Short mmCIF file of C-alpha atoms in Angstrom, two decimals:
data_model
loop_
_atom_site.label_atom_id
_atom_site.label_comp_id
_atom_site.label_asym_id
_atom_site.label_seq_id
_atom_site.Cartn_x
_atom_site.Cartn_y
_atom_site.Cartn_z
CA UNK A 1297 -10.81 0.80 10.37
CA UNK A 1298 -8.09 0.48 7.37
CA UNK A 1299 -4.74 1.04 8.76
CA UNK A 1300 -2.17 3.34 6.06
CA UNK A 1301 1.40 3.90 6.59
CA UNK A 1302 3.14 6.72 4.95
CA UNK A 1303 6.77 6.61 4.10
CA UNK A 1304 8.51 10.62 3.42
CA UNK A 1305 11.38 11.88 4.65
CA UNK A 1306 9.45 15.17 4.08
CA UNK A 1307 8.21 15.72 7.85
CA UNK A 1308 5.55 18.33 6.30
CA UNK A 1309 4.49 15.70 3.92
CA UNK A 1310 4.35 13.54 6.55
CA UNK A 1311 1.64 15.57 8.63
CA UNK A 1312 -0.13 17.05 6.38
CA UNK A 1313 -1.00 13.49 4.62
CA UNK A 1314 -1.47 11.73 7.56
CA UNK A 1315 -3.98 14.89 8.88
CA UNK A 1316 -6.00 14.64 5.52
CA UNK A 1317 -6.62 10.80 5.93
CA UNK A 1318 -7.16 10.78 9.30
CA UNK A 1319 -10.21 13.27 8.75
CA UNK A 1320 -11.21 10.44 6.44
CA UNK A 1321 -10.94 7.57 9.06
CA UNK A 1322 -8.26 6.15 8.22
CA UNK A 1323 -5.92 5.23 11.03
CA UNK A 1324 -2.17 6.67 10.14
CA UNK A 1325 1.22 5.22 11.02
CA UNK A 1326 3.93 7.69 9.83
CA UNK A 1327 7.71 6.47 8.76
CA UNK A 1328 10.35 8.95 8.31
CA UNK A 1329 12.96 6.31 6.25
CA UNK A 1330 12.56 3.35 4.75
CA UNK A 1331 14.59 1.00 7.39
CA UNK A 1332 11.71 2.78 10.12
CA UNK A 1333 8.87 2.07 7.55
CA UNK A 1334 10.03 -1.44 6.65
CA UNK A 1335 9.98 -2.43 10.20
CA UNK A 1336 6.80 -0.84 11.32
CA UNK A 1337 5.16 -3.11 8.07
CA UNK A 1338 7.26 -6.45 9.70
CA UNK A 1339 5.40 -5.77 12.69
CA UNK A 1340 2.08 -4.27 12.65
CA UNK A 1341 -0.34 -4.68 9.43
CA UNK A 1342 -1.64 -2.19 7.13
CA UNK A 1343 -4.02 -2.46 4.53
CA UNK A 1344 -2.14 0.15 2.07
CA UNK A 1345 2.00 1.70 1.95
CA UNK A 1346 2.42 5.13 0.83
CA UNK A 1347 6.31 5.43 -0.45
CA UNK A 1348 8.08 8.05 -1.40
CA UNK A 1349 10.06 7.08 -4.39
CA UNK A 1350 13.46 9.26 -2.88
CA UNK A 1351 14.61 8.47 0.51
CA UNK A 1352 17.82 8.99 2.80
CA UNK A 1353 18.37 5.09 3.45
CA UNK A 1354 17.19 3.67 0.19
CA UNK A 1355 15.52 3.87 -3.28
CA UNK A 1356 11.59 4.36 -2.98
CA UNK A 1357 11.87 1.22 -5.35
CA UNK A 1358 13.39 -0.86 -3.29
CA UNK A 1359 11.19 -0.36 -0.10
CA UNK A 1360 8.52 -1.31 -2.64
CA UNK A 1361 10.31 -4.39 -3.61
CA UNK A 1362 11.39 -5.26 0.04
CA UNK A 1363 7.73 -4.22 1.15
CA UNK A 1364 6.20 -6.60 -1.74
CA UNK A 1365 7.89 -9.87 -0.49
CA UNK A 1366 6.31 -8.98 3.19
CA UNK A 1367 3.18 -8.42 2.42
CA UNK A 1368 2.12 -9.06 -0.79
CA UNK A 1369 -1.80 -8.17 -0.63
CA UNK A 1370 -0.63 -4.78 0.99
CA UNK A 1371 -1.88 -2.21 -1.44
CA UNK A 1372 1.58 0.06 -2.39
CA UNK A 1373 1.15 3.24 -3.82
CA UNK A 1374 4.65 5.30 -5.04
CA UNK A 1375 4.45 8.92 -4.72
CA UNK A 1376 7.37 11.08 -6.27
CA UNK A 1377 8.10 14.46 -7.67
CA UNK A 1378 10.81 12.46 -9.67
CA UNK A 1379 8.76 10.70 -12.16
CA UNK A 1380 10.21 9.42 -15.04
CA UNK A 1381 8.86 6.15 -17.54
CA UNK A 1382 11.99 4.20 -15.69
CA UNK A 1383 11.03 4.42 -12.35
CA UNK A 1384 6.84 4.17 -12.84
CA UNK A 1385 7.29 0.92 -15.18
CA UNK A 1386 10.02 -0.74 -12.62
CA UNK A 1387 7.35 0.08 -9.78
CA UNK A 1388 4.71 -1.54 -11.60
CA UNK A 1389 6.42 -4.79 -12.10
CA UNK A 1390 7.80 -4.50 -8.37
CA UNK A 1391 4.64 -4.57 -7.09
CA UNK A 1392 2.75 -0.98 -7.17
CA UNK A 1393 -0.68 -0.61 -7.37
CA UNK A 1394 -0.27 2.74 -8.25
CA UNK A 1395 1.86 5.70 -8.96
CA UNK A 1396 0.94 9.40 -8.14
CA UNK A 1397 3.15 12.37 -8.96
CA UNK A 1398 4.06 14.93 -6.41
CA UNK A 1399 2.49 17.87 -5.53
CA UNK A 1400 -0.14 15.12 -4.71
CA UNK A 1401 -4.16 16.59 -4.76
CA UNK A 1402 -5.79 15.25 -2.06
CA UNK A 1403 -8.96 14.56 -4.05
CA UNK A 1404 -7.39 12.54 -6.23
CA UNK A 1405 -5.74 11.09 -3.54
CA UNK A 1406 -8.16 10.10 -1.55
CA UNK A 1407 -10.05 8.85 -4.58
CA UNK A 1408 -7.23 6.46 -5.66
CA UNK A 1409 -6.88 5.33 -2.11
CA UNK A 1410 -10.09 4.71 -1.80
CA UNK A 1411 -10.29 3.10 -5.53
CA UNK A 1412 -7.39 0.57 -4.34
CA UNK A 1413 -8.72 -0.20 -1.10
CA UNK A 1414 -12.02 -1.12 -2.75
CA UNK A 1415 -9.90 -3.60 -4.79
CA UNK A 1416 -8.35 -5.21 -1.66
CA UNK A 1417 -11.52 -5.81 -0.45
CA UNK A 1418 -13.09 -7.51 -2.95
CA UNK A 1419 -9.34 -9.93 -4.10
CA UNK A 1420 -10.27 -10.74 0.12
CA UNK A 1421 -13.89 -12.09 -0.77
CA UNK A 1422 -12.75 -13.74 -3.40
CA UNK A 1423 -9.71 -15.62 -1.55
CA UNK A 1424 -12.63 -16.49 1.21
CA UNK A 1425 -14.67 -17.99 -1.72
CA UNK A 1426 -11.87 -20.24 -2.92
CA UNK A 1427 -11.14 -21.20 0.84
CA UNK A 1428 -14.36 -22.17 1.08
CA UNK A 1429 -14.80 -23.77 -2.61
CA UNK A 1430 -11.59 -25.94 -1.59
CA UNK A 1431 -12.92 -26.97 1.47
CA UNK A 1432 -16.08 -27.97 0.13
CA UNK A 1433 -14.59 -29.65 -2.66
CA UNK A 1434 -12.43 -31.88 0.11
CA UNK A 1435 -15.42 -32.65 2.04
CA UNK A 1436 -17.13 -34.27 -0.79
CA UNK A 1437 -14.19 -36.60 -1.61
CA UNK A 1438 -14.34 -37.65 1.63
CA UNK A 1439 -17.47 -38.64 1.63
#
């Protein structure tokens, strides 16, 4: 099962999201700040972050940055109803896979969730071909 944690200071946000994915079967960890959603991803693992670009303890951005250096093959998706070039282009380069504006649809939600969790999937097969290329590679020089 694909474990997502959403991070919105919004507590209907918050439910409603994590109600929606959860009828999708996902499982669904919930962070009200960032300090709360940056510890939950130092201790447990999830294959995808939701962020909310504006929280009470820090800058959307910089959960995403902080998040990135953790766990960089987490998928990170920013979600804001404060969209501006600035703030989409830094959160590319900081490690977004995506950016979705605020109200969110759920179809098109679900779709890019989906989309980007197809996309971790297949980086993982590919990482587990190298592995084994490597080790294949060793094992003949050995020999």
């Amino acid at each position: 099962m694909k474990r997502i944690l959403i991070v919105d200071d919004d507590l209907a946000i918050l439910d409603s999201t994590k109600q929606i994915l959860e009828l999708e079967g996902y499982e669904v960890v919930t962070a009200a700040t960032a300090g709360e959603g940056l510890s939950k991803i130092e201790n447990e693992f999830f294959n995808m972050a939701l962020f909310d670009i504006k929280l009470p303890d820090m800058e959307g951005t910089e959960l995403l940055e902080k998040a990135h250096k953790m766990r960089p093959g987490m998928k990170k998706i920013m979600v804001t109803g404060y969209a501006n070039l600035e703030n989409s282009v830094f959160s590319l380069n900081a490690g977004a896979d995506a950016y979705i504006m605020k109200p969110v649809n759920p179809k098109d939600l679900l779709e890019k969730i989906k989309e980007k969790l197809e996309e971790q999937e297949k980086d993982t097969i590919i990482d587990g071909e190298k592995v084994a290329q490597f080790l294949e590679e060793k094992l003949l020089s050995i020999r």
